[in-house]
Amino acid sequence: LAKGIRPDLLISIDFSEHNVKYMKCVTDATMALAFDPEVHPDVLKQFPGQKFVINLPGKSLCDWINKTIEDKGCLEKGLSVSHSAFLVARALKASPIIFIGQDLSYPRGSWHTKGSVIFQHIGLDERITERLVDVNGYFGGMVKSDVALRVFLNHFESLIEGNAAECYNATEGGAHIRGIPELSLREAIIRFCVREVDKRPFTQGYETQPYEEKIARLVHESKVLITKLESCNHAAYEAFQIINEMMR
């Protein structure tokens, strides 16, 4: 944002509190946010624009919301926020999809980019070195990654395999992602960023009708759950007292 780059759609899936800091600079209500329902609640309180839940298949919380309100269809989120962004872009029929910042390795010993809330610049100490693996590099040869990042890399490659959308990797470094041709970000901008993109899919079907009834239903069902949890808590405490007495 400080450099005049304005995203139309943001993705947030992490429950950690430090992710709240990323949203403090967002004041543009025309931006949209797609989020995992387990994201930290302050992210949603701070975000001023339209918000869309990523309804995750097989997640208990999502199943409960679907049962209480309405099932509008599911979308996978992958293993990282980058996977989620790719899957949302694919669901929007975006093409081409251009990857940036996906080095999936440890360039110059850095964890996350400079300016990130959790940026670190540390040496690859013995604890880290034990987890290091070699993967094919963006510019050829091999680069240092670790087990977790290689899992992310493998998952990206499995998502891309058979994908209909045209994809390019403009990260300009790090790991090679199989199935995606590399090009510079400058070339990607010159070749593809030459026309306005139809933004209507971001808000198509967005619920503008009053939804007080659905909110009231969620609140009611939440209170029912809280009552059951309180009953469980009370029963567990009674059981603890009985077991404690038996032990004495």
PDB file of C-alpha atoms in Angstrom:
ATOM      1  CA  LEU A   1       0.000   0.000   0.000  1.00  0.00           C
ATOM      2  CA  ALA A   2       2.888   2.364   0.819  1.00  0.00           C
ATOM      3  CA  LYS A   3       4.161   1.870  -2.753  1.00  0.00           C
ATOM      4  CA  GLY A   4       0.753   2.508  -4.314  1.00  0.00           C
ATOM      5  CA  ILE A   5      -0.026  -1.184  -4.916  1.00  0.00           C
ATOM      6  CA  ARG A   6      -3.686  -1.753  -4.096  1.00  0.00           C
ATOM      7  CA  PRO A   7      -4.935  -5.351  -3.858  1.00  0.00           C
ATOM      8  CA  ASP A   8      -8.566  -6.035  -4.709  1.00  0.00           C
ATOM      9  CA  LEU A   9      -8.766  -9.206  -2.644  1.00  0.00           C
ATOM     10  CA  LEU A  10      -6.873 -10.163   0.518  1.00  0.00           C
ATOM     11  CA  ILE A  11      -6.614 -13.631   2.051  1.00  0.00           C
ATOM     12  CA  SER A  12      -6.307 -14.427   5.761  1.00  0.00           C
ATOM     13  CA  ILE A  13      -6.327 -17.953   7.237  1.00  0.00           C
ATOM     14  CA  ASP A  14      -4.102 -17.780  10.331  1.00  0.00           C
ATOM     15  CA  PHE A  15      -5.562 -17.640  13.837  1.00  0.00           C
ATOM     16  CA  SER A  16      -2.389 -15.985  15.249  1.00  0.00           C
ATOM     17  CA  GLU A  17      -2.766 -12.529  16.774  1.00  0.00           C
ATOM     18  CA  HIS A  18       0.241 -11.099  14.913  1.00  0.00           C
ATOM     19  CA  ASN A  19      -1.809 -11.252  11.681  1.00  0.00           C
ATOM     20  CA  VAL A  20      -3.993  -8.462  13.073  1.00  0.00           C
ATOM     21  CA  LYS A  21      -1.085  -6.039  12.525  1.00  0.00           C
ATOM     22  CA  TYR A  22      -1.248  -6.595   8.765  1.00  0.00           C
ATOM     23  CA  MET A  23      -4.775  -5.158   8.639  1.00  0.00           C
ATOM     24  CA  LYS A  24      -4.139  -1.958  10.597  1.00  0.00           C
ATOM     25  CA  CYS A  25      -3.064  -0.092   7.459  1.00  0.00           C
ATOM     26  CA  VAL A  26      -6.140  -1.143   5.450  1.00  0.00           C
ATOM     27  CA  THR A  27      -8.601   1.756   5.324  1.00  0.00           C
ATOM     28  CA  ASP A  28     -10.031   1.245   1.815  1.00  0.00           C
ATOM     29  CA  ALA A  29     -13.548  -0.181   2.150  1.00  0.00           C
ATOM     30  CA  THR A  30     -13.587  -1.194  -1.541  1.00  0.00           C
ATOM     31  CA  MET A  31     -11.124  -4.023  -0.842  1.00  0.00           C
ATOM     32  CA  ALA A  32     -12.478  -7.507  -0.124  1.00  0.00           C
ATOM     33  CA  LEU A  33     -11.274 -10.138   2.334  1.00  0.00           C
ATOM     34  CA  ALA A  34     -11.619 -13.919   2.022  1.00  0.00           C
ATOM     35  CA  PHE A  35     -10.924 -15.670   5.325  1.00  0.00           C
ATOM     36  CA  ASP A  36     -10.902 -18.949   7.185  1.00  0.00           C
ATOM     37  CA  PRO A  37     -13.607 -18.754   9.913  1.00  0.00           C
ATOM     38  CA  GLU A  38     -10.928 -19.607  12.493  1.00  0.00           C
ATOM     39  CA  VAL A  39      -8.972 -16.409  11.738  1.00  0.00           C
ATOM     40  CA  HIS A  40      -8.288 -14.099  14.697  1.00  0.00           C
ATOM     41  CA  PRO A  41     -11.538 -12.141  15.353  1.00  0.00           C
ATOM     42  CA  ASP A  42      -9.736  -8.768  15.479  1.00  0.00           C
ATOM     43  CA  VAL A  43      -8.819  -9.200  11.792  1.00  0.00           C
ATOM     44  CA  LEU A  44     -12.520  -9.083  10.945  1.00  0.00           C
ATOM     45  CA  LYS A  45     -13.231  -6.227  13.360  1.00  0.00           C
ATOM     46  CA  GLN A  46     -10.550  -4.066  11.759  1.00  0.00           C
ATOM     47  CA  PHE A  47     -11.131  -4.887   8.098  1.00  0.00           C
ATOM     48  CA  PRO A  48     -13.425  -2.190   6.601  1.00  0.00           C
ATOM     49  CA  GLY A  49     -14.447  -3.862   3.322  1.00  0.00           C
ATOM     50  CA  GLN A  50     -16.596  -6.788   2.268  1.00  0.00           C
ATOM     51  CA  LYS A  51     -15.772 -10.109   3.917  1.00  0.00           C
ATOM     52  CA  PHE A  52     -16.258 -13.618   2.538  1.00  0.00           C
ATOM     53  CA  VAL A  53     -15.892 -16.814   4.555  1.00  0.00           C
ATOM     54  CA  ILE A  54     -13.920 -19.648   2.953  1.00  0.00           C
ATOM     55  CA  ASN A  55     -16.309 -22.524   3.655  1.00  0.00           C
ATOM     56  CA  LEU A  56     -13.929 -25.422   4.246  1.00  0.00           C
ATOM     57  CA  PRO A  57     -15.106 -28.989   3.521  1.00  0.00           C
ATOM     58  CA  GLY A  58     -14.931 -31.326   6.500  1.00  0.00           C
ATOM     59  CA  LYS A  59     -14.150 -28.615   9.068  1.00  0.00           C
ATOM     60  CA  SER A  60     -16.428 -28.978  12.103  1.00  0.00           C
ATOM     61  CA  LEU A  61     -16.985 -25.234  12.524  1.00  0.00           C
ATOM     62  CA  CYS A  62     -17.974 -24.830   8.862  1.00  0.00           C
ATOM     63  CA  ASP A  63     -20.258 -27.884   9.032  1.00  0.00           C
ATOM     64  CA  TRP A  64     -21.980 -26.357  12.068  1.00  0.00           C
ATOM     65  CA  ILE A  65     -22.432 -22.978  10.303  1.00  0.00           C
ATOM     66  CA  ASN A  66     -23.798 -24.725   7.182  1.00  0.00           C
ATOM     67  CA  LYS A  67     -26.275 -26.692   9.285  1.00  0.00           C
ATOM     68  CA  THR A  68     -27.341 -23.575  11.215  1.00  0.00           C
ATOM     69  CA  ILE A  69     -27.645 -21.163   8.290  1.00  0.00           C
ATOM     70  CA  GLU A  70     -27.074 -22.376   4.738  1.00  0.00           C
ATOM     71  CA  ASP A  71     -24.507 -24.325   2.711  1.00  0.00           C
ATOM     72  CA  LYS A  72     -23.249 -22.146  -0.157  1.00  0.00           C
ATOM     73  CA  GLY A  73     -20.587 -24.546  -1.374  1.00  0.00           C
ATOM     74  CA  CYS A  74     -17.035 -25.310  -0.279  1.00  0.00           C
ATOM     75  CA  LEU A  75     -13.529 -24.284  -1.254  1.00  0.00           C
ATOM     76  CA  GLU A  76     -10.258 -25.906  -0.192  1.00  0.00           C
ATOM     77  CA  LYS A  77      -7.624 -23.653   1.388  1.00  0.00           C
ATOM     78  CA  GLY A  78      -4.501 -25.773   0.972  1.00  0.00           C
ATOM     79  CA  LEU A  79      -1.641 -25.772   3.479  1.00  0.00           C
ATOM     80  CA  SER A  80      -0.675 -22.080   3.437  1.00  0.00           C
ATOM     81  CA  VAL A  81      -2.156 -18.670   2.692  1.00  0.00           C
ATOM     82  CA  SER A  82      -0.418 -18.780  -0.710  1.00  0.00           C
ATOM     83  CA  HIS A  83      -2.256 -22.009  -1.550  1.00  0.00           C
ATOM     84  CA  SER A  84      -5.499 -20.339  -0.455  1.00  0.00           C
ATOM     85  CA  ALA A  85      -4.856 -17.332  -2.712  1.00  0.00           C
ATOM     86  CA  PHE A  86      -4.147 -19.648  -5.646  1.00  0.00           C
ATOM     87  CA  LEU A  87      -7.292 -21.710  -5.023  1.00  0.00           C
ATOM     88  CA  VAL A  88      -9.461 -18.578  -4.740  1.00  0.00           C
ATOM     89  CA  ALA A  89      -7.946 -17.202  -7.967  1.00  0.00           C
ATOM     90  CA  ARG A  90      -8.602 -20.527  -9.680  1.00  0.00           C
ATOM     91  CA  ALA A  91     -12.199 -20.578  -8.444  1.00  0.00           C
ATOM     92  CA  LEU A  92     -12.615 -17.073  -9.899  1.00  0.00           C
ATOM     93  CA  LYS A  93     -11.427 -18.478 -13.275  1.00  0.00           C
ATOM     94  CA  ALA A  94      -8.447 -16.096 -13.200  1.00  0.00           C
ATOM     95  CA  SER A  95      -5.952 -16.548 -16.025  1.00  0.00           C
ATOM     96  CA  PRO A  96      -3.086 -15.982 -16.106  1.00  0.00           C
ATOM     97  CA  ILE A  97      -2.172 -16.497 -12.436  1.00  0.00           C
ATOM     98  CA  ILE A  98       1.240 -14.963 -11.691  1.00  0.00           C
ATOM     99  CA  PHE A  99       3.231 -16.093  -8.645  1.00  0.00           C
ATOM    100  CA  ILE A 100       5.447 -13.616  -6.786  1.00  0.00           C
ATOM    101  CA  GLY A 101       7.184 -14.018  -3.437  1.00  0.00           C
ATOM    102  CA  GLN A 102       6.995 -17.822  -3.610  1.00  0.00           C
ATOM    103  CA  ASP A 103      10.676 -18.659  -3.096  1.00  0.00           C
ATOM    104  CA  LEU A 104       9.785 -21.608  -0.785  1.00  0.00           C
ATOM    105  CA  SER A 105      13.389 -21.585   0.427  1.00  0.00           C
ATOM    106  CA  TYR A 106      15.781 -19.569   2.607  1.00  0.00           C
ATOM    107  CA  PRO A 107      17.312 -16.790   0.517  1.00  0.00           C
ATOM    108  CA  ARG A 108      20.188 -15.188   2.455  1.00  0.00           C
ATOM    109  CA  GLY A 109      19.006 -16.818   5.694  1.00  0.00           C
ATOM    110  CA  SER A 110      15.784 -14.794   5.909  1.00  0.00           C
ATOM    111  CA  TRP A 111      12.449 -15.900   7.357  1.00  0.00           C
ATOM    112  CA  HIS A 112       9.736 -13.881   5.576  1.00  0.00           C
ATOM    113  CA  THR A 113      10.433 -10.661   3.732  1.00  0.00           C
ATOM    114  CA  LYS A 114      11.795  -7.457   5.267  1.00  0.00           C
ATOM    115  CA  GLY A 115       8.841  -5.376   6.476  1.00  0.00           C
ATOM    116  CA  SER A 116       6.878  -8.454   7.485  1.00  0.00           C
ATOM    117  CA  VAL A 117       5.661  -8.585  11.083  1.00  0.00           C
ATOM    118  CA  ILE A 118       7.634 -11.777  11.645  1.00  0.00           C
ATOM    119  CA  PHE A 119      10.709 -10.918   9.541  1.00  0.00           C
ATOM    120  CA  GLN A 120      13.876 -12.546  10.872  1.00  0.00           C
ATOM    121  CA  HIS A 121      17.390 -12.504   9.525  1.00  0.00           C
ATOM    122  CA  ILE A 122      19.383 -15.222  11.234  1.00  0.00           C
ATOM    123  CA  GLY A 123      22.055 -17.698  10.297  1.00  0.00           C
ATOM    124  CA  LEU A 124      21.110 -21.236   9.434  1.00  0.00           C
ATOM    125  CA  ASP A 125      22.122 -22.668  12.806  1.00  0.00           C
ATOM    126  CA  GLU A 126      22.512 -26.366  13.644  1.00  0.00           C
ATOM    127  CA  ARG A 127      18.861 -26.703  14.683  1.00  0.00           C
ATOM    128  CA  ILE A 128      17.708 -25.379  11.306  1.00  0.00           C
ATOM    129  CA  THR A 129      20.403 -27.180   9.314  1.00  0.00           C
ATOM    130  CA  GLU A 130      19.114 -30.551  10.523  1.00  0.00           C
ATOM    131  CA  ARG A 131      15.842 -29.861   8.661  1.00  0.00           C
ATOM    132  CA  LEU A 132      17.408 -28.533   5.467  1.00  0.00           C
ATOM    133  CA  VAL A 133      16.872 -30.231   2.118  1.00  0.00           C
ATOM    134  CA  ASP A 134      17.999 -29.404  -1.421  1.00  0.00           C
ATOM    135  CA  VAL A 135      15.368 -28.554  -4.046  1.00  0.00           C
ATOM    136  CA  ASN A 136      15.628 -27.512  -7.689  1.00  0.00           C
ATOM    137  CA  GLY A 137      16.342 -23.800  -8.012  1.00  0.00           C
ATOM    138  CA  TYR A 138      14.529 -21.093  -9.969  1.00  0.00           C
ATOM    139  CA  PHE A 139      17.754 -20.280 -11.867  1.00  0.00           C
ATOM    140  CA  GLY A 140      18.870 -23.922 -12.106  1.00  0.00           C
ATOM    141  CA  GLY A 141      21.063 -25.867  -9.711  1.00  0.00           C
ATOM    142  CA  MET A 142      19.914 -26.578  -6.158  1.00  0.00           C
ATOM    143  CA  VAL A 143      18.818 -24.260  -3.327  1.00  0.00           C
ATOM    144  CA  LYS A 144      18.365 -24.795   0.406  1.00  0.00           C
ATOM    145  CA  SER A 145      14.829 -25.356   1.669  1.00  0.00           C
ATOM    146  CA  ASP A 146      13.439 -27.332   4.599  1.00  0.00           C
ATOM    147  CA  VAL A 147      11.002 -30.196   5.081  1.00  0.00           C
ATOM    148  CA  ALA A 148       7.961 -27.960   5.739  1.00  0.00           C
ATOM    149  CA  LEU A 149       8.611 -25.671   2.763  1.00  0.00           C
ATOM    150  CA  ARG A 150       9.174 -28.701   0.518  1.00  0.00           C
ATOM    151  CA  VAL A 151       5.731 -29.978   1.581  1.00  0.00           C
ATOM    152  CA  PHE A 152       4.281 -26.580   0.541  1.00  0.00           C
ATOM    153  CA  LEU A 153       6.195 -26.841  -2.764  1.00  0.00           C
ATOM    154  CA  ASN A 154       4.923 -30.377  -3.437  1.00  0.00           C
ATOM    155  CA  HIS A 155       1.357 -29.290  -2.643  1.00  0.00           C
ATOM    156  CA  PHE A 156       1.616 -26.373  -5.072  1.00  0.00           C
ATOM    157  CA  GLU A 157       2.836 -28.738  -7.792  1.00  0.00           C
ATOM    158  CA  SER A 158      -0.048 -31.136  -7.141  1.00  0.00           C
ATOM    159  CA  LEU A 159      -2.561 -28.248  -7.327  1.00  0.00           C
ATOM    160  CA  ILE A 160      -1.033 -26.974 -10.571  1.00  0.00           C
ATOM    161  CA  GLU A 161      -1.010 -30.388 -12.225  1.00  0.00           C
ATOM    162  CA  GLY A 162      -3.991 -30.526 -14.546  1.00  0.00           C
ATOM    163  CA  ASN A 163      -4.932 -26.914 -13.751  1.00  0.00           C
ATOM    164  CA  ALA A 164      -6.648 -25.180 -16.666  1.00  0.00           C
ATOM    165  CA  ALA A 165      -5.427 -21.669 -15.786  1.00  0.00           C
ATOM    166  CA  GLU A 166      -2.254 -20.296 -17.368  1.00  0.00           C
ATOM    167  CA  CYS A 167       0.361 -19.853 -14.600  1.00  0.00           C
ATOM    168  CA  TYR A 168       3.730 -18.107 -14.421  1.00  0.00           C
ATOM    169  CA  ASN A 169       6.340 -17.833 -11.661  1.00  0.00           C
ATOM    170  CA  ALA A 170       7.673 -14.265 -11.369  1.00  0.00           C
ATOM    171  CA  THR A 171       9.297 -14.759  -7.964  1.00  0.00           C
ATOM    172  CA  GLU A 172      12.767 -14.242  -9.497  1.00  0.00           C
ATOM    173  CA  GLY A 173      14.524 -16.634  -7.139  1.00  0.00           C
ATOM    174  CA  GLY A 174      14.198 -19.512  -4.696  1.00  0.00           C
ATOM    175  CA  ALA A 175      12.757 -22.886  -5.629  1.00  0.00           C
ATOM    176  CA  HIS A 176      11.593 -23.997  -9.053  1.00  0.00           C
ATOM    177  CA  ILE A 177       7.875 -24.881  -9.023  1.00  0.00           C
ATOM    178  CA  ARG A 178       7.318 -27.727 -11.469  1.00  0.00           C
ATOM    179  CA  GLY A 179       4.727 -27.014 -14.137  1.00  0.00           C
ATOM    180  CA  ILE A 180       5.091 -23.209 -14.082  1.00  0.00           C
ATOM    181  CA  PRO A 181       7.354 -21.372 -16.538  1.00  0.00           C
ATOM    182  CA  GLU A 182       9.569 -18.647 -15.047  1.00  0.00           C
ATOM    183  CA  LEU A 183       9.662 -15.037 -16.202  1.00  0.00           C
ATOM    184  CA  SER A 184      10.607 -11.722 -14.620  1.00  0.00           C
ATOM    185  CA  LEU A 185       7.992  -9.620 -12.856  1.00  0.00           C
ATOM    186  CA  ARG A 186       8.745  -6.795 -15.291  1.00  0.00           C
ATOM    187  CA  GLU A 187       7.982  -9.074 -18.248  1.00  0.00           C
ATOM    188  CA  ALA A 188       4.807 -10.365 -16.563  1.00  0.00           C
ATOM    189  CA  ILE A 189       3.548  -6.800 -16.071  1.00  0.00           C
ATOM    190  CA  ILE A 190       4.376  -5.795 -19.658  1.00  0.00           C
ATOM    191  CA  ARG A 191       2.752  -8.912 -21.143  1.00  0.00           C
ATOM    192  CA  PHE A 192      -0.331  -9.340 -18.981  1.00  0.00           C
ATOM    193  CA  CYS A 193      -1.168  -6.188 -16.998  1.00  0.00           C
ATOM    194  CA  VAL A 194      -2.489  -4.276 -19.997  1.00  0.00           C
ATOM    195  CA  ARG A 195      -6.242  -4.308 -19.411  1.00  0.00           C
ATOM    196  CA  GLU A 196      -8.760  -3.763 -16.644  1.00  0.00           C
ATOM    197  CA  VAL A 197      -9.935  -6.898 -14.876  1.00  0.00           C
ATOM    198  CA  ASP A 198     -13.644  -7.499 -14.300  1.00  0.00           C
ATOM    199  CA  LYS A 199     -14.008  -7.256 -10.509  1.00  0.00           C
ATOM    200  CA  ARG A 200     -17.646  -8.365 -10.389  1.00  0.00           C
ATOM    201  CA  PRO A 201     -16.825 -11.991  -9.487  1.00  0.00           C
ATOM    202  CA  PHE A 202     -15.461 -10.691  -6.148  1.00  0.00           C
ATOM    203  CA  THR A 203     -18.897  -9.454  -5.137  1.00  0.00           C
ATOM    204  CA  GLN A 204     -21.234 -11.526  -7.315  1.00  0.00           C
ATOM    205  CA  GLY A 205     -23.939 -12.956  -5.114  1.00  0.00           C
ATOM    206  CA  TYR A 206     -22.804 -10.909  -2.121  1.00  0.00           C
ATOM    207  CA  GLU A 207     -25.678 -10.842   0.315  1.00  0.00           C
ATOM    208  CA  THR A 208     -27.165  -7.357   0.430  1.00  0.00           C
ATOM    209  CA  GLN A 209     -30.498  -8.340   1.945  1.00  0.00           C
ATOM    210  CA  PRO A 210     -30.954  -7.996   5.713  1.00  0.00           C
ATOM    211  CA  TYR A 211     -29.491 -11.008   7.470  1.00  0.00           C
ATOM    212  CA  GLU A 212     -30.607 -10.324  11.037  1.00  0.00           C
ATOM    213  CA  GLU A 213     -32.609 -13.558  11.063  1.00  0.00           C
ATOM    214  CA  LYS A 214     -29.526 -15.657  10.220  1.00  0.00           C
ATOM    215  CA  ILE A 215     -27.411 -13.835  12.802  1.00  0.00           C
ATOM    216  CA  ALA A 216     -30.123 -14.375  15.429  1.00  0.00           C
ATOM    217  CA  ARG A 217     -30.173 -18.075  14.568  1.00  0.00           C
ATOM    218  CA  LEU A 218     -26.387 -18.307  14.952  1.00  0.00           C
ATOM    219  CA  VAL A 219     -26.516 -16.461  18.282  1.00  0.00           C
ATOM    220  CA  HIS A 220     -29.271 -18.781  19.544  1.00  0.00           C
ATOM    221  CA  GLU A 221     -27.393 -21.940  18.498  1.00  0.00           C
ATOM    222  CA  SER A 222     -24.186 -20.534  20.035  1.00  0.00           C
ATOM    223  CA  LYS A 223     -25.985 -20.047  23.358  1.00  0.00           C
ATOM    224  CA  VAL A 224     -27.272 -23.628  23.174  1.00  0.00           C
ATOM    225  CA  LEU A 225     -23.688 -24.838  22.671  1.00  0.00           C
ATOM    226  CA  ILE A 226     -22.425 -22.688  25.548  1.00  0.00           C
ATOM    227  CA  THR A 227     -25.086 -24.156  27.854  1.00  0.00           C
ATOM    228  CA  LYS A 228     -24.031 -27.691  26.880  1.00  0.00           C
ATOM    229  CA  LEU A 229     -20.349 -26.851  27.417  1.00  0.00           C
ATOM    230  CA  GLU A 230     -21.106 -25.378  30.845  1.00  0.00           C
ATOM    231  CA  SER A 231     -22.975 -28.573  31.720  1.00  0.00           C
ATOM    232  CA  CYS A 232     -19.981 -30.662  30.567  1.00  0.00           C
ATOM    233  CA  ASN A 233     -17.634 -28.467  32.601  1.00  0.00           C
ATOM    234  CA  HIS A 234     -19.802 -28.867  35.721  1.00  0.00           C
ATOM    235  CA  ALA A 235     -20.009 -32.654  35.255  1.00  0.00           C
ATOM    236  CA  ALA A 236     -16.232 -32.877  34.768  1.00  0.00           C
ATOM    237  CA  TYR A 237     -15.642 -30.904  37.984  1.00  0.00           C
ATOM    238  CA  GLU A 238     -17.974 -33.229  39.909  1.00  0.00           C
ATOM    239  CA  ALA A 239     -16.119 -36.236  38.461  1.00  0.00           C
ATOM    240  CA  PHE A 240     -12.790 -34.696  39.504  1.00  0.00           C
ATOM    241  CA  GLN A 241     -14.021 -34.243  43.065  1.00  0.00           C
ATOM    242  CA  ILE A 242     -15.249 -37.886  43.215  1.00  0.00           C
ATOM    243  CA  ILE A 243     -11.947 -39.218  41.841  1.00  0.00           C
ATOM    244  CA  ASN A 244      -9.995 -37.000  44.248  1.00  0.00           C
ATOM    245  CA  GLU A 245     -12.024 -38.372  47.168  1.00  0.00           C
ATOM    246  CA  MET A 246     -11.463 -41.951  45.985  1.00  0.00           C
ATOM    247  CA  MET A 247      -7.707 -41.330  45.801  1.00  0.00           C
ATOM    248  CA  ARG A 248      -7.698 -40.100  49.384  1.00  0.00           C
TER     249      ARG A 248
END
